[in-house]
PDB file of C-alpha atoms in Angstrom:
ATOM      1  CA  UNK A1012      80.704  43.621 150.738  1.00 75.00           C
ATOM      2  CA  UNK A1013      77.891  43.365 153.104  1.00 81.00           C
ATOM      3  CA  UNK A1014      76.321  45.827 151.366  1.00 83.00           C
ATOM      4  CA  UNK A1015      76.182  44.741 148.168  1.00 81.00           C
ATOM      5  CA  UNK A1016      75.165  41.589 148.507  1.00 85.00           C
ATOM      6  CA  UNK A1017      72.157  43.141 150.435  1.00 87.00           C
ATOM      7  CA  UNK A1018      71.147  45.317 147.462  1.00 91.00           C
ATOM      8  CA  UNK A1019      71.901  42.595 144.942  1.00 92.00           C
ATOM      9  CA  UNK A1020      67.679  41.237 145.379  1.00 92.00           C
ATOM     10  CA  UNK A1021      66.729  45.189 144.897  1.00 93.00           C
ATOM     11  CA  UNK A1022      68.734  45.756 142.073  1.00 93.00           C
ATOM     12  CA  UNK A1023      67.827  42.195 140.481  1.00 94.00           C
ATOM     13  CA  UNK A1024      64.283  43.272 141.079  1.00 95.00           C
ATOM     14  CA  UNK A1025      64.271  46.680 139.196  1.00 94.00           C
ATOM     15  CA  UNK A1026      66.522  44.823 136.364  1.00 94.00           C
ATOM     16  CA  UNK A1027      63.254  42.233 136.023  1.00 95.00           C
ATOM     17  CA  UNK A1028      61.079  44.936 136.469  1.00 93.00           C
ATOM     18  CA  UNK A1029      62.312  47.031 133.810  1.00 94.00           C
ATOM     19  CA  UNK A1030      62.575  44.004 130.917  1.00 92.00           C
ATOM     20  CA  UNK A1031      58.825  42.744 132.013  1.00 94.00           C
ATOM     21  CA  UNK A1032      57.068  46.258 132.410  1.00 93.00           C
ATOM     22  CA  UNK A1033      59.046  49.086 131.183  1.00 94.00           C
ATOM     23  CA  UNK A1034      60.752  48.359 128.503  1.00 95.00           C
ATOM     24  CA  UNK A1035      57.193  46.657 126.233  1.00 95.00           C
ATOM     25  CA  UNK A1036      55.440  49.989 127.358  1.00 95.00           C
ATOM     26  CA  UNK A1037      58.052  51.927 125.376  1.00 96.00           C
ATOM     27  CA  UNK A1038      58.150  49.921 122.303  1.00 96.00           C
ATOM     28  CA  UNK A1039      54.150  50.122 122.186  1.00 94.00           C
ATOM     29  CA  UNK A1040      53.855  53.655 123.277  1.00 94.00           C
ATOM     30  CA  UNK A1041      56.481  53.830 120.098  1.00 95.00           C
ATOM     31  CA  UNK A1042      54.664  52.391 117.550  1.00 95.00           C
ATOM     32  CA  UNK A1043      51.352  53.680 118.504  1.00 93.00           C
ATOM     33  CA  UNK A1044      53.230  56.997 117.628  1.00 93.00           C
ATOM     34  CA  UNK A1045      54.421  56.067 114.784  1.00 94.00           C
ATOM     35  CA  UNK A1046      51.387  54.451 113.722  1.00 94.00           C
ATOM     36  CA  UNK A1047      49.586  57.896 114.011  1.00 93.00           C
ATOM     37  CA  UNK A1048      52.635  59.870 112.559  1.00 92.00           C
ATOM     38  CA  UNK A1049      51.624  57.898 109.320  1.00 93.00           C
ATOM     39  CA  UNK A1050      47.767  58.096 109.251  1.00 93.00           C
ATOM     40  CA  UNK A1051      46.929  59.684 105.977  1.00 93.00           C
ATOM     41  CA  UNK A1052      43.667  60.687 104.072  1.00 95.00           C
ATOM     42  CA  UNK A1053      41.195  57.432 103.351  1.00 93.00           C
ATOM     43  CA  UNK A1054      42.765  55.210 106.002  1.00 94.00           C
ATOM     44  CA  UNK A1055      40.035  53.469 107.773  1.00 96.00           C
ATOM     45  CA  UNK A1056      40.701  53.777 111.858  1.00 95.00           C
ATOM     46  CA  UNK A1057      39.306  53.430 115.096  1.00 96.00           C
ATOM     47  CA  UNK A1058      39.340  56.078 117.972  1.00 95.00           C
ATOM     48  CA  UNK A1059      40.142  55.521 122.105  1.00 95.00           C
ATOM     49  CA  UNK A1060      36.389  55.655 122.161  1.00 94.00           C
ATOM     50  CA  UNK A1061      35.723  52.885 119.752  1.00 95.00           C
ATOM     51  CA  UNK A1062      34.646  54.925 116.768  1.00 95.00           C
ATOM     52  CA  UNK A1063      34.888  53.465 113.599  1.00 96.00           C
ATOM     53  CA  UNK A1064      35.320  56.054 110.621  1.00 96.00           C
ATOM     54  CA  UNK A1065      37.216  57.162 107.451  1.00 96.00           C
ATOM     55  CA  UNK A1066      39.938  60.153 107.341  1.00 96.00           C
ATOM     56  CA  UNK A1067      38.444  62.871 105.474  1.00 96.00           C
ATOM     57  CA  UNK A1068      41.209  65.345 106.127  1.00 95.00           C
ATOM     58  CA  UNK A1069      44.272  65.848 107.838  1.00 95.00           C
ATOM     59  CA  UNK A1070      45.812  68.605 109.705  1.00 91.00           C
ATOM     60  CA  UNK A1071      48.892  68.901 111.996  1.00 89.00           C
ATOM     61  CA  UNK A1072      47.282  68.014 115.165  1.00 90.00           C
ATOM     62  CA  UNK A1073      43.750  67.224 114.211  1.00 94.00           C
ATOM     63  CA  UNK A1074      41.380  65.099 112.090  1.00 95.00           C
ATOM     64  CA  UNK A1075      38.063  65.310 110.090  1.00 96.00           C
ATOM     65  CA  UNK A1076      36.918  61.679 110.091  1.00 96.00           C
ATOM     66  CA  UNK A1077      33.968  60.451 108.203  1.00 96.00           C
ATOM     67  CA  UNK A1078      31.198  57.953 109.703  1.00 95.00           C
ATOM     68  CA  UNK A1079      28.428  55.567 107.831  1.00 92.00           C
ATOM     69  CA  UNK A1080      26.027  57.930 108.028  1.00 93.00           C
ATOM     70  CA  UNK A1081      28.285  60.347 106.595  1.00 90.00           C
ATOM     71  CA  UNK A1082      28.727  63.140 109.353  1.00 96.00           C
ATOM     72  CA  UNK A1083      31.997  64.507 109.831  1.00 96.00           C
ATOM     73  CA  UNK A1084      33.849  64.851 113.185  1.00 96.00           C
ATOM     74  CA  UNK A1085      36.575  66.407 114.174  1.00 96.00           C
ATOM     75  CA  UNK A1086      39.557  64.521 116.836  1.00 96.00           C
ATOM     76  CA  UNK A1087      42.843  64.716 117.609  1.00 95.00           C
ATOM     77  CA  UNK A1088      45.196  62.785 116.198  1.00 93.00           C
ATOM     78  CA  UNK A1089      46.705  61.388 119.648  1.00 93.00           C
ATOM     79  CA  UNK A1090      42.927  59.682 119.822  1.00 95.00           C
ATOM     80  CA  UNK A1091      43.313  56.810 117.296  1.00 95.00           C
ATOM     81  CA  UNK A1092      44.161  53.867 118.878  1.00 94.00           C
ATOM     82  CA  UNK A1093      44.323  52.032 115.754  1.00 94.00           C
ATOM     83  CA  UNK A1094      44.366  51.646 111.663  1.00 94.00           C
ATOM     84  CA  UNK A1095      42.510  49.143 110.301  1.00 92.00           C
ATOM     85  CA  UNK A1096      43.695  47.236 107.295  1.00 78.00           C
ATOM     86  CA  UNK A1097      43.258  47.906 103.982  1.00 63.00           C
ATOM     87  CA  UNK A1098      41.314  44.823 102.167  1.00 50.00           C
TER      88      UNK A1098
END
C-alpha cells in the first residue's frame, strides 16, 4: 500500500503530462497531415521556410509550386506548413 501511494505523484504527473503536452502534439501533427493529404493544384500555401507560392502540379510525394516572379520550384510535400485561404 506503501507503494502505491508513493507512485501515485509519478503516475499523476505523466497523466498531466500526457493531456498538457502529448496529447495537442498529436492532434496538430494530425491535421497538419491531413492538411497536406488534401493540398491540390492552385491552392495558395506557405513552406517550413516561409515561401509563399501557388501549386502548379502535384505528384505523390512532391510539388511544383509557382512564385510572383513566376519560377517554378520543386518541394516536398511534408514542407508546407500551411494553406492559405481562398478569398
Amino acid at each position: 500500500m506503501d507503494t502505491l501511494v508513493g507512485l501515485l505523484p509519478i503516475i499523476l504527473m505523466f497523466v498531466i503530462f500526457y493531456f498538457l503536452l502529448i496529447r495537442p502534439q498529436q492532434k496538430k501533427q494530425k491535421k497538419v497531415q491531413e492538411m497536406q493529404a488534401d493540398l491540390q493544384k492552385g491552392d495558395r500555401i506557405i513552406t517550413i521556410g516561409g515561401l509563399h507560392g501557388t501549386i502548379h502540379a502535384i505528384d505523390e510525394g512532391t510539388l511544383v509550386i509557382s512564385v510572383q516572379d513566376g519560377s517554378q520550384m520543386k518541394f516536398d510535400r511534408s514542407s508546407i506548413r500551411e494553406k492559405l485561404n481562398q478569398d
